[in-house]
Amino acid sequence: MNQVNETGSEQARALDCFLLAGKIMMESGAETYRIEDTMIRMAASQKMVDCHCFITPTGIMFSPSAEMATRFVRISNRSTDLEKVALVNAASRKLVSGELTLRQTYEELQLIDQTNYKFPIQIQVLAAAMASGCFLILLGGGWEDLPFAFIIGGTAFYIVDMILEKTRVKFFAEFIGALVIGSAASLVIYAGFGQDLDTIIIGSVMPLVPGLLITNAVRDLMAGHFVSGLSKGAEAFLTAFAIGAGIALVLSF
Amino acid sequence: MNWPLEAFLSFLAAGAFGVVFNAPRRTLVSCGLVGMSGWLIYRMYFLAFEDSVQATFAGAFAVALVAHILAKKFKMPMIVFSIAGIIPLVPGSKAYNAMRNIVENNYLEAIAFAADALMVSGAIAMGLVFAEVLMQMVFKRQAKRTQKKIGMTRS
């Protein structure tokens, strides 16, 4: 990329810029049609009118015109970071409105790509624990179960995050997380502290539910992006299946 | 039914999910409000008509509608607001019951729960899509109107 910046033409840098924007958005969990829209708009603002892009959850192809070569970026890991999506969106808006030049936009995108905007892990765990507790009450659980859902939900979220960082295998991490939730909840019930096994498990599992994937899959399918819609749907289904298997394993004893 | 408590809890839960998904800091409260509106409409519809599929549709429709309006206001992608709001509607307890019955070899009951969970997920999807189509139509009409106004003042 550095070489291109030094020697390449303006158009090559423009392509780098569009692809980086698409890559960040896909890695942060944006919808496919939103990414395509952003890239095409950015390209149109740089007078590339008849460009095409094809976006899947694992790679982005972008063809600027008949004369120029098609470029491709590979996307290896995806997580959820809505702040990055919003920031790239803002940067592309600025480029289109002429507030930023191409070079400035590219620099800003590189900055966005390298910065970690996530909340510290302690706060994330606390939020997950809070969500678990709230869902326990919303789904009809008793107040006496609240501390268990709070602790189990937070712990499971932390464990999934740790395993994900170490192994990079999402389904395994979710499976282990569900397993921990199931065993901890059963333990609490057998020890005589908890009242209702079902609501404790459901409440604690909620932070692991692939809600983003499900909504994205549906919206992509409806927008006509069948390849990414189906693959995101498969990812959501596998995640749900991993959670279900982890809980089922505990319940079958 | 304790409405203020449910409103507060769903607000808190959706806001917490905003933190987990790392929504931009200044939208966290709005995320909570989206989740709260979705959940309250879901509960109201459910208590009135006793149909979880229709209730989920109404809830998802409300979430997507509010999310679209907020997205216009904040000039951010709609996904920032809708994700946290959709989570409370996900049929977690139905899927759990389906799986539990499979483990206990009650396949007939499991199928009933699984079908219900599937219908509810479909309702979420339909709610999102309907709201999206509706908002697109409204925004297009608004854009046309402003275009007309500008044209009239210019001429």
Short mmCIF file of C-alpha atoms in Angstrom, two decimals, chain A residues 36-239:
data_model
loop_
_atom_site.label_atom_id
_atom_site.label_comp_id
_atom_site.label_asym_id
_atom_site.label_seq_id
_atom_site.Cartn_x
_atom_site.Cartn_y
_atom_site.Cartn_z
CA GLU A 36 -21.99 -1.31 -1.31
CA ASP A 37 -23.93 1.95 -1.19
CA THR A 38 -21.08 3.69 0.68
CA MET A 39 -18.42 2.47 -1.75
CA ILE A 40 -20.40 3.39 -4.85
CA ARG A 41 -21.18 6.84 -3.46
CA MET A 42 -17.53 7.45 -2.61
CA ALA A 43 -16.53 6.32 -6.09
CA ALA A 44 -19.14 8.54 -7.73
CA SER A 45 -17.77 11.53 -5.83
CA GLN A 46 -14.36 10.80 -7.43
CA LYS A 47 -15.92 10.73 -10.93
CA MET A 48 -15.86 6.94 -11.23
CA VAL A 49 -19.34 6.41 -12.49
CA ASP A 50 -19.58 2.93 -13.98
CA CYS A 51 -17.98 1.01 -11.18
CA HIS A 52 -19.22 -2.26 -9.73
CA CYS A 53 -18.57 -3.92 -6.44
CA PHE A 54 -19.41 -7.34 -5.14
CA ILE A 55 -19.36 -7.83 -1.42
CA THR A 56 -19.44 -11.01 0.59
CA PRO A 57 -18.70 -11.45 4.31
CA THR A 58 -15.28 -12.89 3.41
CA GLY A 59 -14.09 -10.59 0.63
CA ILE A 60 -14.79 -7.44 -1.37
CA MET A 61 -14.30 -7.09 -5.13
CA PHE A 62 -14.30 -3.65 -6.67
CA SER A 63 -14.06 -2.92 -10.37
CA PRO A 64 -13.63 0.82 -11.06
CA SER A 65 -14.00 0.86 -14.84
CA ALA A 66 -13.32 -1.08 -17.99
CA GLU A 67 -9.75 0.26 -18.24
CA MET A 68 -8.56 -0.18 -14.69
CA ALA A 69 -7.84 -3.48 -12.99
CA THR A 70 -10.28 -4.96 -10.50
CA ARG A 71 -9.11 -4.94 -6.91
CA PHE A 72 -9.89 -7.39 -4.15
CA VAL A 73 -9.54 -7.45 -0.36
CA ARG A 74 -9.90 -10.45 1.87
CA ILE A 75 -11.79 -10.15 5.16
CA SER A 76 -10.69 -12.69 7.72
CA ASN A 77 -12.30 -11.78 11.01
CA ARG A 78 -15.54 -10.02 11.74
CA SER A 79 -16.68 -8.61 15.04
CA THR A 80 -19.29 -6.09 16.12
CA ASP A 81 -18.18 -2.50 16.49
CA LEU A 82 -20.97 -0.12 15.62
CA GLU A 83 -18.87 2.92 16.39
CA LYS A 84 -16.50 2.12 13.52
CA VAL A 85 -19.46 1.70 11.18
CA ALA A 86 -20.76 5.13 12.18
CA LEU A 87 -17.31 6.72 11.84
CA VAL A 88 -16.64 5.30 8.36
CA ASN A 89 -20.11 6.41 7.37
CA ALA A 90 -19.35 9.93 8.58
CA ALA A 91 -16.00 9.98 6.75
CA SER A 92 -17.60 8.87 3.49
CA ARG A 93 -20.30 11.52 3.87
CA LYS A 94 -17.58 14.14 4.27
CA LEU A 95 -15.80 12.90 1.17
CA VAL A 96 -18.98 12.98 -0.89
CA SER A 97 -19.91 16.46 0.30
CA GLY A 98 -16.40 17.70 -0.53
CA GLU A 99 -15.52 18.53 3.04
CA LEU A 100 -12.48 16.25 2.95
CA THR A 101 -10.11 15.49 0.09
CA LEU A 102 -9.34 11.95 -0.94
CA ARG A 103 -5.98 11.98 0.83
CA GLN A 104 -7.50 13.28 4.08
CA THR A 105 -10.26 10.70 3.91
CA TYR A 106 -7.73 7.92 3.39
CA GLU A 107 -5.71 9.10 6.38
CA GLU A 108 -8.83 9.29 8.51
CA LEU A 109 -9.88 5.79 7.47
CA GLN A 110 -6.44 4.43 8.34
CA LEU A 111 -6.73 6.06 11.74
CA ILE A 112 -10.18 4.51 12.24
CA ASP A 113 -8.83 1.13 11.16
CA GLN A 114 -5.98 1.17 13.67
CA THR A 115 -7.80 2.64 16.67
CA ASN A 116 -9.59 0.40 19.12
CA TYR A 117 -12.86 2.10 20.01
CA LYS A 118 -14.27 -0.71 22.10
CA PHE A 119 -15.23 -0.18 25.70
CA PRO A 120 -12.77 -1.75 28.15
CA ILE A 121 -13.53 -5.40 28.78
CA GLN A 122 -14.61 -4.77 32.39
CA ILE A 123 -17.35 -2.41 31.24
CA GLN A 124 -18.44 -4.82 28.52
CA VAL A 125 -18.69 -7.66 31.04
CA LEU A 126 -20.62 -5.42 33.42
CA ALA A 127 -23.01 -4.47 30.61
CA ALA A 128 -23.51 -8.11 29.65
CA ALA A 129 -24.18 -8.99 33.28
CA MET A 130 -26.69 -6.15 33.56
CA ALA A 131 -28.44 -7.24 30.38
CA SER A 132 -28.68 -10.81 31.74
CA GLY A 133 -30.20 -9.56 34.97
CA CYS A 134 -32.72 -7.36 33.17
CA PHE A 135 -33.79 -10.19 30.88
CA LEU A 136 -34.25 -12.53 33.81
CA ILE A 137 -36.86 -10.18 35.28
CA LEU A 138 -38.41 -9.29 31.90
CA LEU A 139 -38.89 -12.98 31.05
CA GLY A 140 -40.71 -13.62 34.29
CA GLY A 141 -37.94 -14.76 36.63
CA GLY A 142 -38.03 -14.07 40.35
CA TRP A 143 -36.00 -11.37 42.06
CA GLU A 144 -34.20 -13.97 44.18
CA ASP A 145 -32.55 -15.35 41.01
CA LEU A 146 -31.26 -11.94 39.92
CA PRO A 147 -27.73 -12.18 41.39
CA PHE A 148 -27.16 -15.59 39.79
CA ALA A 149 -28.17 -14.46 36.31
CA PHE A 150 -26.06 -11.33 36.79
CA ILE A 151 -22.93 -13.25 37.75
CA ILE A 152 -23.36 -16.18 35.34
CA GLY A 153 -24.18 -13.94 32.38
CA GLY A 154 -21.16 -11.73 32.99
CA THR A 155 -18.79 -14.65 33.55
CA ALA A 156 -19.95 -16.47 30.43
CA PHE A 157 -19.51 -13.32 28.34
CA TYR A 158 -15.98 -12.90 29.68
CA ILE A 159 -15.12 -16.55 29.01
CA VAL A 160 -16.43 -16.38 25.44
CA ASP A 161 -14.40 -13.24 24.84
CA MET A 162 -11.24 -14.83 26.22
CA ILE A 163 -11.60 -18.04 24.19
CA LEU A 164 -12.40 -16.03 21.08
CA GLU A 165 -9.18 -14.07 21.52
CA LYS A 166 -7.12 -17.22 22.05
CA THR A 167 -8.58 -19.59 19.48
CA ARG A 168 -10.40 -17.41 16.92
CA VAL A 169 -13.04 -20.15 16.57
CA LYS A 170 -16.35 -18.50 17.27
CA PHE A 171 -18.52 -21.61 17.49
CA PHE A 172 -16.21 -23.30 19.97
CA ALA A 173 -16.19 -20.20 22.17
CA GLU A 174 -19.99 -19.97 22.13
CA PHE A 175 -20.29 -23.67 22.88
CA ILE A 176 -18.01 -23.42 25.90
CA GLY A 177 -19.83 -20.29 27.06
CA ALA A 178 -23.18 -22.07 26.90
CA LEU A 179 -21.68 -25.06 28.66
CA VAL A 180 -20.47 -22.83 31.50
CA ILE A 181 -23.88 -21.17 31.75
CA GLY A 182 -25.69 -24.50 31.85
CA SER A 183 -23.40 -26.07 34.48
CA ALA A 184 -23.26 -22.98 36.68
CA ALA A 185 -27.05 -22.57 36.60
CA SER A 186 -27.62 -26.25 37.43
CA LEU A 187 -25.07 -26.02 40.23
CA VAL A 188 -26.86 -23.03 41.72
CA ILE A 189 -30.18 -24.89 41.57
CA TYR A 190 -28.80 -28.11 43.08
CA ALA A 191 -27.12 -26.16 45.86
CA GLY A 192 -30.57 -24.84 46.72
CA PHE A 193 -29.95 -21.15 46.12
CA GLY A 194 -31.75 -20.58 42.83
CA GLN A 195 -35.44 -21.01 42.15
CA ASP A 196 -35.98 -21.43 38.41
CA LEU A 197 -33.35 -23.09 36.21
CA ASP A 198 -35.01 -22.13 32.91
CA THR A 199 -35.14 -18.38 33.39
CA ILE A 200 -31.62 -18.23 34.81
CA ILE A 201 -30.26 -20.00 31.73
CA ILE A 202 -32.31 -17.95 29.25
CA GLY A 203 -31.35 -14.68 30.90
CA SER A 204 -27.65 -15.54 31.03
CA VAL A 205 -27.57 -16.77 27.43
CA MET A 206 -29.04 -13.54 26.04
CA PRO A 207 -25.71 -11.65 25.64
CA LEU A 208 -24.43 -14.49 23.42
CA VAL A 209 -27.44 -14.56 21.09
CA PRO A 210 -26.40 -13.67 17.50
CA GLY A 211 -28.92 -10.85 17.17
CA LEU A 212 -26.79 -8.72 14.88
CA LEU A 213 -26.18 -11.58 12.47
CA ILE A 214 -29.86 -12.49 12.28
CA THR A 215 -31.05 -8.95 11.52
CA ASN A 216 -28.21 -8.39 9.04
CA ALA A 217 -28.91 -11.65 7.28
CA VAL A 218 -32.57 -10.78 6.86
CA ARG A 219 -31.91 -7.25 5.67
CA ASP A 220 -29.28 -8.45 3.17
CA LEU A 221 -31.62 -11.10 1.80
CA MET A 222 -34.40 -8.56 1.39
CA ALA A 223 -32.04 -6.14 -0.37
CA GLY A 224 -31.14 -8.87 -2.88
CA HIS A 225 -27.63 -9.73 -1.58
CA PHE A 226 -28.27 -13.45 -1.52
CA VAL A 227 -24.69 -14.65 -1.12
CA SER A 228 -23.95 -12.57 1.96
CA GLY A 229 -27.46 -12.98 3.32
CA LEU A 230 -27.24 -16.75 3.17
CA SER A 231 -23.72 -16.92 4.57
CA LYS A 232 -24.55 -14.60 7.46
CA GLY A 233 -27.69 -16.64 8.07
CA ALA A 234 -25.56 -19.79 8.18
CA GLU A 235 -23.20 -18.13 10.66
CA ALA A 236 -26.15 -17.10 12.84
CA PHE A 237 -27.63 -20.59 12.67
CA LEU A 238 -24.32 -22.24 13.58
CA THR A 239 -23.86 -19.85 16.51
#
